[in-house]
Amino acid sequence: MHHGCVSQQTDGAHLPEQTLAALCAAVGPSHVLTDPDLRSTYETDWSRRFHGIAAAVVRPASVEEVGAVVEACGKVGAAVVPQGGNTGLVGGSVPRAAAPRDDRGSPRPPVVLSALRLRDLEAVDEVAGEVTVGAGVTLGTLQEHVQRAGWDFGVDMGSRDSATVGGMVATNAGGVNVVRYGVMRQQIVGSEAVLGDGSVIRRLPGLVKDNTGYALGSLMAGSEGTLAVITRLRLRLVPQLPRRTVALLAVDDAGHAAAFAAQLRRSLATLTAAELFDDDGMRLVLEHAGGQRPFRDAHPRYLLIECAAASDPTDELVDAIAAVASRDAVVASDEEGRDRLWKLREGHTEAVNAAGVPHKLDVAVPIGRIGQFDMEVREAIRGVDPEARTFVYGHVGDGNLHVNVLGPDPDDESVDDAVLALAIQMGGAVSAEHGIGVAKVRWLVPDRGEPDVAAMRAIKRALDPDDRLNPGVLFRG
Ligand code: FAD
Ligand code: S2G
Ligand code: ZN
């Protein structure tokens, strides 16, 4: 197996030798991968739906090395695909299936720039309740780091062991605690990033108030690798809440789940999560991962509620549940019991993925229309493909549902179109937290309208005039 400065490219256009040499000089030969075997894990996304060929995978270890890589690629017009943990679900982190071509028509595969070696972990700033970390630090590593210092981080999600904080900002990740702490954008108090021309934009002192012009860090949130390569983040921390209790309520339908979640949010200051799933999903998770049904009977929908506080929140949660008309409820305050209930929800992604290549639609709808959407989306899918298997689960507290469909051919998007059109029709969004990537480019204008997308394109042209960074993501190339 080879890597390094003599190209081992056997399946696409080579990078010019002087570019490879410049990349090796920037990051060292062992971090320039051209051999197809070494590149492969960086070229296919987590869901296995998106794949492309990279001219090389390059792994810089500092902002200076990122700048040198971006400049070297810019000199020969090679596109750059920034990549973190490669857990994104809309195809934005891997080379496009159709490699861009140069003016002679020959394929110009991009360079995948992996942020995984940007792993600095600065000491927690105890007074400010903030921390500065490299973009390649995983969510799990960040959580351990700040918990050791007696703090916690406000965003949590099932991909914590691989998703990186740079990728989480780039996709403006949400996760299970949005209902208490907001999305990734709201955790940023400073950022450093490299623009397409290799220049560095940096604001890291961690000032909670800083009205000195445009908030470039916020602009990075949701930019999906198209505006800059994020190299470092300064993040706000939240108090560590050691006492946790989880309740699982059996409910009649998604509308009741949304109404109960709103009622419990009002009555429980300690509420940190409100998640929905259906019985088909629970059955699939139990078939895939094993485990016991929490209730004797099957029920149409389930609402998982978590409360967290410095002192035991169990009593107030039990009292609040008594005030909502659920069919049945179980409560767990011990770690093993809580994990067992969470696994029924967090096990969905893996269980669906194990059952086939899913069509994954991550949509937001006004919370008051969740019940109507849950009913109509199932009808719409049945109308397109009566054999399809539909699983609806997600963050009901924030109006974000994950509609996963098994059955239709991966390339047949008629089900995707039906679901996304319904979300727009109901005043929702075609992506709540996973982003647009390449998967939903053609839905950006129907969802946001021409003027909004024209303004986004103007920002993209201003910051990346040569369309070097992640071309094909967010906008048609
Ligand atoms: P990647 O997948 O590597 O990249 C994602 C996008 O960000 C790409 O467009 C890429 O170009 C860009 N990017 C990555 N790093 C950088 C960087 N340093 N600078 C600039 N651009 C960059 N998402 C949620 O929001 N909520 C969930 O609850 C959730 N649960 C998940 C559960 C599972 C099991 C899995 C597999 C995924 C889940 N996701 C969830 C999706 C995914 O984890 C998030 O989108 C995550 O933020 C992606 O981070 P990453 O480091 O893997 O980024
Ligand atoms: C979740 C993960 C990806 C998916 O479980 O909250 O964001 O759609 C999702 O399964
Ligand atoms: Zn989610």
XYZ file of C-alpha atoms in Angstrom, residues 1-472:
472
model
C 0.000 0.000 0.000
C 1.320 3.380 -0.928
C 0.659 6.916 0.003
C 2.511 10.102 -0.488
C 3.944 12.121 -3.206
C 4.099 9.886 -6.209
C 0.470 9.618 -7.260
C -1.057 6.165 -6.947
C -4.180 7.444 -8.675
C -5.389 4.601 -10.870
C -9.025 5.537 -11.151
C -9.265 9.188 -12.131
C -7.266 12.226 -13.275
C -3.981 12.806 -11.516
C -3.148 15.950 -9.619
C -0.160 17.692 -11.267
C 3.102 16.455 -9.716
C 3.992 19.925 -8.417
C 0.622 20.097 -6.614
C 1.205 16.730 -4.968
C 4.677 17.933 -3.981
C 3.197 21.128 -2.505
C 0.589 19.100 -0.580
C 3.297 16.786 0.777
C 5.435 19.746 1.737
C 2.424 21.219 3.557
C 1.254 18.200 5.581
C 3.956 15.538 5.149
C 3.787 12.574 2.693
C 2.013 10.238 5.141
C -0.954 12.607 5.212
C -1.436 12.791 1.437
C -3.385 9.682 0.433
C -3.660 8.896 -3.290
C -3.879 5.113 -3.161
C -7.529 4.071 -3.815
C -7.554 1.692 -0.821
C -6.389 4.428 1.541
C -8.861 6.947 0.094
C -11.932 4.710 0.059
C -13.379 5.358 3.541
C -13.236 9.102 2.833
C -15.108 8.705 -0.497
C -18.371 7.074 0.639
C -20.769 8.670 3.120
C -22.176 7.070 6.262
C -25.526 6.155 4.698
C -23.774 4.522 1.679
C -26.014 6.563 -0.655
C -23.284 8.997 -1.789
C -19.892 8.128 -3.327
C -17.253 9.868 -5.475
C -13.569 9.737 -6.395
C -10.996 12.022 -4.749
C -7.760 13.004 -6.492
C -6.247 12.766 -3.007
C -7.217 12.855 0.670
C -5.118 15.379 2.595
C -4.963 15.557 6.414
C -3.589 18.910 7.697
C -2.792 19.307 11.408
C -2.921 23.104 11.793
C -4.603 26.194 10.373
C -1.340 27.034 8.602
C -1.309 23.613 6.924
C -4.982 24.037 5.940
C -4.099 27.376 4.330
C -1.193 25.801 2.413
C -3.434 22.947 1.181
C -6.203 25.293 0.040
C -3.693 27.537 -1.750
C -1.976 24.596 -3.493
C -5.343 23.310 -4.727
C -6.377 26.809 -5.785
C -3.276 27.133 -7.983
C -4.401 24.214 -10.158
C -8.132 24.775 -9.874
C -8.725 21.620 -7.829
C -11.890 21.761 -5.746
C -11.702 21.059 -1.997
C -14.268 18.953 -0.099
C -13.921 19.661 3.644
C -14.633 16.553 5.729
C -14.977 15.936 9.459
C -16.352 12.664 10.830
C -18.142 11.851 7.552
C -21.398 11.195 9.428
C -23.345 13.779 7.402
C -26.446 12.411 5.697
C -26.946 14.607 2.622
C -23.830 13.770 0.596
C -21.945 16.991 1.389
C -18.819 15.420 2.858
C -17.700 13.151 -0.009
C -16.661 13.855 -3.629
C -19.615 14.184 -6.003
C -20.625 11.138 -8.056
C -20.086 13.131 -11.231
C -16.534 14.544 -10.904
C -16.277 18.103 -12.234
C -14.469 18.325 -15.608
C -11.889 20.860 -16.752
C -12.195 22.912 -19.937
C -10.670 20.025 -21.920
C -13.445 17.793 -20.583
C -11.183 15.559 -18.513
C -12.384 14.667 -14.986
C -11.084 16.905 -12.199
C -11.682 14.923 -9.014
C -11.515 17.144 -5.916
C -9.181 16.922 -2.948
C -10.867 15.769 0.261
C -9.477 17.875 3.109
C -9.940 15.876 6.316
C -10.136 18.015 9.470
C -9.637 15.028 11.774
C -6.058 16.028 12.757
C -7.232 19.496 13.926
C -7.588 18.118 17.438
C -6.395 20.888 19.812
C -8.218 20.864 23.153
C -7.561 24.061 25.123
C -8.225 24.154 28.861
C -11.818 25.063 29.796
C -12.138 28.790 30.557
C -13.778 28.393 33.976
C -14.688 32.059 34.408
C -16.272 32.454 30.973
C -17.765 28.950 30.832
C -16.273 28.483 27.343
C -13.680 26.319 25.589
C -11.658 26.589 22.358
C -11.145 23.361 20.400
C -9.918 22.238 16.985
C -12.548 21.558 14.311
C -11.564 17.886 14.168
C -12.432 17.190 17.808
C -15.343 14.751 18.033
C -18.439 15.617 20.041
C -17.712 12.707 22.391
C -14.158 13.938 23.077
C -15.452 17.477 23.676
C -18.106 16.179 26.112
C -15.510 14.171 28.117
C -13.125 17.161 28.138
C -15.650 19.659 29.510
C -17.309 17.159 31.870
C -13.924 16.551 33.511
C -13.926 20.298 34.240
C -17.442 20.089 35.730
C -19.247 21.574 32.712
C -21.340 20.129 29.893
C -21.990 20.940 26.223
C -25.464 21.892 24.996
C -25.661 19.785 21.790
C -25.829 15.977 21.977
C -26.657 13.400 19.307
C -26.258 9.737 18.446
C -23.242 10.311 16.148
C -21.179 11.746 19.061
C -18.308 9.269 18.684
C -17.506 10.354 15.106
C -19.157 13.709 14.344
C -16.682 16.594 14.706
C -17.397 20.076 16.061
C -16.342 21.549 12.689
C -18.856 19.372 10.871
C -21.492 20.134 13.493
C -21.080 23.885 12.891
C -20.970 23.393 9.123
C -24.291 21.519 9.255
C -25.669 23.569 12.167
C -26.389 20.271 13.911
C -29.371 19.959 16.237
C -29.651 16.705 18.208
C -31.687 15.790 21.250
C -31.227 18.823 23.527
C -32.278 21.633 21.148
C -35.485 22.013 23.154
C -33.338 23.195 26.099
C -30.112 24.678 24.612
C -30.764 25.413 20.926
C -28.799 24.343 17.842
C -25.054 24.419 17.143
C -25.193 28.038 15.884
C -26.231 29.130 19.372
C -23.195 27.493 20.991
C -20.591 29.453 18.936
C -18.818 32.354 20.675
C -15.813 32.429 18.342
C -14.392 30.768 15.243
C -11.366 30.473 12.979
C -11.614 29.360 9.356
C -9.665 29.358 6.068
C -11.296 30.944 3.015
C -10.991 29.617 -0.537
C -8.010 31.922 -1.224
C -6.121 30.539 1.794
C -6.689 33.613 3.990
C -7.645 33.073 7.644
C -10.642 34.718 9.365
C -10.349 34.500 13.138
C -12.314 35.776 16.156
C -11.554 33.647 19.243
C -11.463 35.792 22.392
C -14.891 34.388 23.365
C -16.676 37.684 23.907
C -20.316 36.958 24.671
C -21.160 40.384 23.269
C -19.260 41.405 20.165
C -21.080 43.712 17.769
C -18.111 44.541 15.556
C -19.693 43.925 12.152
C -20.984 40.724 10.598
C -20.943 37.575 12.802
C -18.739 35.471 10.521
C -18.859 32.512 12.941
C -22.650 32.413 12.679
C -22.312 32.563 8.923
C -20.189 29.392 9.087
C -23.127 27.606 10.807
C -24.997 25.754 8.079
C -22.420 26.678 5.390
C -21.776 22.973 4.705
C -18.147 23.466 3.652
C -19.025 25.955 0.894
C -17.728 29.185 2.459
C -14.601 28.194 4.407
C -12.726 25.339 6.044
C -13.501 25.701 9.753
C -10.343 25.075 11.772
C -11.172 26.092 15.349
C -14.251 26.917 17.461
C -14.808 28.707 20.731
C -17.941 27.229 22.272
C -20.223 28.182 25.164
C -20.693 25.541 27.872
C -23.713 24.701 30.034
C -23.927 23.559 33.668
C -23.464 19.832 34.276
C -26.825 18.377 35.419
C -26.008 15.071 37.099
C -29.517 13.936 38.049
C -31.467 12.655 35.057
C -34.858 10.938 34.710
C -36.423 9.589 31.520
C -40.114 8.891 30.908
C -41.619 7.044 27.962
C -45.284 7.846 27.308
C -47.532 5.717 25.084
C -49.775 8.128 23.141
C -52.562 7.995 20.534
C -50.840 9.912 17.744
C -48.090 12.387 16.863
C -50.456 15.332 17.452
C -50.928 14.274 21.072
C -47.180 13.745 21.419
C -46.514 17.316 20.222
C -49.223 18.746 22.499
C -47.957 16.799 25.539
C -44.355 17.858 24.778
C -45.487 21.516 24.746
C -47.444 21.039 27.976
C -44.465 19.369 29.687
C -42.089 22.063 28.418
C -44.299 24.653 30.109
C -44.500 22.804 33.408
C -40.951 21.376 33.623
C -38.014 23.807 33.732
C -35.772 20.716 33.904
C -36.957 19.255 30.571
C -33.977 18.624 28.232
C -35.419 16.329 25.518
C -38.758 15.476 23.867
C -38.473 12.740 21.212
C -41.130 10.883 19.178
C -41.145 7.484 17.503
C -43.734 4.992 16.226
C -44.345 1.302 16.920
C -42.899 0.141 13.585
C -39.682 1.909 14.548
C -39.628 0.417 18.024
C -40.182 -3.058 16.594
C -37.339 -2.583 14.064
C -34.966 -1.398 16.817
C -35.846 -4.360 19.045
C -35.432 -6.798 16.125
C -32.042 -5.251 15.255
C -30.572 -4.648 18.689
C -32.645 -6.883 20.972
C -34.314 -5.650 24.175
C -37.687 -5.712 25.881
C -40.878 -3.908 24.900
C -41.466 -1.277 27.645
C -45.246 -1.825 27.591
C -47.330 -5.026 27.457
C -49.275 -3.689 24.430
C -48.155 -1.975 21.251
C -49.229 1.678 21.007
C -49.408 3.983 17.977
C -46.763 6.486 19.073
C -44.257 6.996 21.898
C -43.033 10.226 23.469
C -39.670 10.118 25.271
C -39.101 12.913 27.793
C -35.846 13.529 29.658
C -35.424 15.881 32.622
C -32.019 16.859 34.023
C -31.176 18.900 37.129
C -28.713 19.214 40.010
C -31.223 17.426 42.254
C -33.478 14.463 41.421
C -36.229 15.631 38.974
C -38.228 12.375 39.180
C -41.086 13.586 41.390
C -41.809 16.697 39.350
C -41.687 14.641 36.131
C -44.103 12.039 37.540
C -46.483 14.799 38.684
C -46.341 16.549 35.306
C -47.012 13.292 33.419
C -50.049 12.634 35.600
C -51.526 15.838 34.149
C -51.322 14.647 30.499
C -53.651 12.033 29.016
C -51.116 9.443 27.876
C -52.266 5.823 27.484
C -49.470 4.509 29.642
C -46.055 5.641 30.934
C -42.837 4.194 32.324
C -40.244 6.246 34.233
C -36.575 5.406 34.808
C -34.131 7.381 36.953
C -31.372 4.751 37.164
C -28.707 4.786 34.426
C -29.505 1.301 33.100
C -33.235 2.056 32.890
C -32.658 5.425 31.221
C -30.236 3.934 28.664
C -32.740 1.173 27.843
C -35.426 3.770 27.018
C -33.021 6.014 25.080
C -31.829 3.042 23.015
C -35.387 2.623 21.685
C -35.034 6.120 20.152
C -31.311 6.380 19.377
C -31.279 2.876 17.877
C -33.476 3.980 14.961
C -30.747 5.243 12.609
C -28.685 2.072 12.808
C -31.700 -0.275 12.690
C -33.129 1.436 9.587
C -29.690 1.440 7.937
C -29.311 -2.279 8.654
C -32.652 -2.997 6.953
C -31.660 -1.367 3.635
C -30.538 1.898 2.038
C -33.080 4.370 3.430
C -34.485 7.504 1.880
C -33.866 9.899 4.791
C -35.931 13.060 4.941
C -35.087 15.342 7.852
C -37.914 17.913 7.832
C -39.239 20.642 10.126
C -42.916 21.546 10.350
C -44.714 24.050 12.607
C -45.113 22.115 15.879
C -48.893 22.586 15.859
C -49.088 20.731 12.514
C -46.991 17.706 13.484
C -50.048 15.478 13.933
C -51.467 16.423 10.520
C -48.051 16.038 8.870
C -47.490 12.604 10.435
C -50.809 11.374 9.015
C -50.550 13.008 5.580
C -46.915 12.037 5.008
C -47.771 8.352 5.414
C -50.641 8.707 2.952
C -48.401 10.561 0.489
C -45.738 7.815 0.657
C -48.362 5.059 0.275
C -49.689 6.930 -2.767
C -46.242 6.830 -4.383
C -45.161 3.357 -3.297
C -47.727 1.187 -1.498
C -44.996 -1.338 -0.585
C -42.683 1.196 1.073
C -41.925 0.890 4.806
C -42.110 4.240 6.594
C -40.588 5.131 9.961
C -41.209 8.577 11.476
C -39.150 9.595 14.494
C -37.356 12.675 15.783
C -37.190 15.785 17.854
C -40.879 16.526 18.318
C -40.065 19.298 20.831
C -38.515 21.319 17.966
C -40.937 20.291 15.193
C -38.194 18.188 13.524
C -39.216 14.755 12.197
C -36.992 12.207 10.454
C -39.040 10.434 7.804
C -37.149 7.310 6.777
C -38.462 5.171 3.923
C -37.256 1.698 2.960
C -38.161 0.032 -0.307
C -37.904 2.518 -3.202
C -34.763 2.257 -5.316
C -32.037 4.634 -3.988
C -32.125 6.564 -7.265
C -35.928 6.857 -7.375
C -36.669 10.178 -5.649
C -40.452 10.199 -6.035
C -40.932 9.417 -2.337
C -38.397 12.120 -1.363
C -40.274 14.608 -3.557
C -43.635 13.721 -1.997
C -42.324 14.186 1.557
C -40.421 17.427 0.866
C -43.302 18.956 -1.106
C -45.640 18.239 1.828
C -43.223 19.841 4.322
C -43.105 23.018 2.203
C -46.886 22.972 1.735
C -47.288 22.874 5.525
C -45.006 25.880 6.046
C -42.057 23.737 7.059
C -38.462 23.272 5.856
C -36.936 20.605 3.617
C -34.092 20.268 6.128
C -34.279 20.824 9.886
C -30.776 19.820 10.950
C -28.891 17.646 8.416
C -28.547 20.375 5.773
C -29.045 20.479 2.009
C -25.802 18.822 0.838
C -26.164 17.511 -2.691
C -29.304 15.558 -1.760
C -31.690 18.507 -1.683
C -30.092 21.130 -3.980
C -33.108 21.185 -6.259
C -35.363 21.885 -3.246
C -33.561 25.034 -2.066
C -35.438 27.440 -4.384
C -38.892 25.785 -3.907
C -38.322 26.063 -0.127
C -36.557 29.422 0.206
C -37.583 31.243 -2.996
C -35.377 32.876 -5.684
C -34.502 36.117 -3.775
C -33.210 34.243 -0.715
C -31.157 31.831 -2.818
C -29.805 34.711 -4.937
C -28.619 36.390 -1.715
C -26.993 33.132 -0.570
C -25.239 32.804 -3.972
C -23.982 36.400 -3.633
C -22.414 35.517 -0.274
C -20.896 32.375 -1.775
C -19.454 34.372 -4.725
C -18.058 36.985 -2.349
C -16.242 34.498 -0.132
C -15.407 31.790 -2.707
C -15.451 33.517 -6.132
C -13.776 30.579 -7.892
C -16.251 28.051 -6.432
C -13.366 26.060 -4.963
C -15.049 24.930 -1.763
C -17.461 22.014 -2.004
C -18.932 22.898 -5.424
C -22.283 21.152 -5.960
